[in-house]
Amino acid sequence: MAIVNRTPDSFYDRGATFHFDDALRRCAEVVEAGASIIDVGGVKAGPGDEVDAEEETERVAPLIAAIREQHPAVDISVDTWRAAVADAAVDAGATIINDTWAGFDPELVEVAGARKVGYVCSHTGGATPRTRPHRVLYDDVVASIIHTTTALAERAAGCGVPVEKVFIDPTHDFGKNTFHGLEILRRIEEITATGWPVLMALSNKDFIGETLDRPVGERVAGTLAATAWCAARGVAAFRVHEVAETVDVIRMTAAIQGAVAPLNTVRGLA
């Protein structure tokens, strides 16, 4: 799942794909690099300028329509917590609703069910959208994630979302500190054991930056290490900035497991 943000203040790319043509060009690049899902967002996840539903819709819906026209085989997800925005995005061609704020708008999952599109169930510990974690405590963060995301997944299926299109996302950094983020990785098999396909958004997150003491632009190696760890333990999808590198990590992990064959084997065989 490749990240394409139509925001001027993204924590990672600082607005590199805010302008429409830049965003559409980025979409072509990530499809060429191997992305099978493009995740379009119109509001920065963290604190920042207010963006109302109308403006968010204007940012995401035209881009989704253009992606659908140019890349008809690719799944498109819309990263939003607002039901009205999601509905407009599905009208434009989105096939997945990425609810990164854990059902803050209870009507969002109903839109996914009514429209028969995919739905990502996340965990934030009850945080309000666009707020940062502050002294967050859990008796057991993984147990909380499993309880919340599987309940959302069951609700999504009950609302009409096709079961095979429901993902659960532990949602690193949302309502969690770095110690929580590392514990999630150590215990990821407990989450994959729920049977719901797991989507992970690890890419250049703060928990990686704090673990390695690296600024935002120097977290790729840490991201790929965490990706390999999770790919080997059954995580189904990854929301990423560096698509080609992530595809290589996933393929290499699968080849080590014997799940896929090498792409070009000539050395020592002639």
Short mmCIF file of C-alpha atoms in Angstrom, two decimals, residues 24 55 63 72 78 81-82 90 92 102 115 133 149 155 161 178-179 187 199 215 236 252 265:
data_model
loop_
_atom_site.label_atom_id
_atom_site.label_comp_id
_atom_site.label_asym_id
_atom_site.label_seq_id
_atom_site.Cartn_x
_atom_site.Cartn_y
_atom_site.Cartn_z
CA LEU A 24 -0.73 11.77 -9.97
CA GLU A 55 -11.78 20.68 1.68
CA LEU A 63 -7.19 12.39 -7.44
CA PRO A 72 -7.94 0.56 -13.39
CA VAL A 78 -8.94 6.65 1.19
CA TRP A 81 -12.12 9.25 9.60
CA ARG A 82 -15.14 11.05 8.08
CA VAL A 90 -16.01 5.64 -3.14
CA ALA A 92 -14.77 8.58 -7.28
CA ALA A 102 -10.66 3.52 14.97
CA ARG A 115 -20.85 0.32 -0.61
CA PRO A 133 -0.21 10.41 22.60
CA THR A 149 -9.66 -4.27 16.07
CA ARG A 155 -18.92 -4.94 13.09
CA VAL A 161 -18.18 -5.31 4.26
CA THR A 178 7.77 3.74 21.43
CA PHE A 179 7.77 0.96 24.03
CA ARG A 187 4.11 -10.05 19.77
CA LEU A 199 -2.07 -4.26 7.69
CA PRO A 215 15.32 12.06 12.26
CA ALA A 236 -0.48 -9.33 4.97
CA MET A 252 13.27 -11.75 -0.14
CA THR A 265 18.86 -17.74 -11.22
#
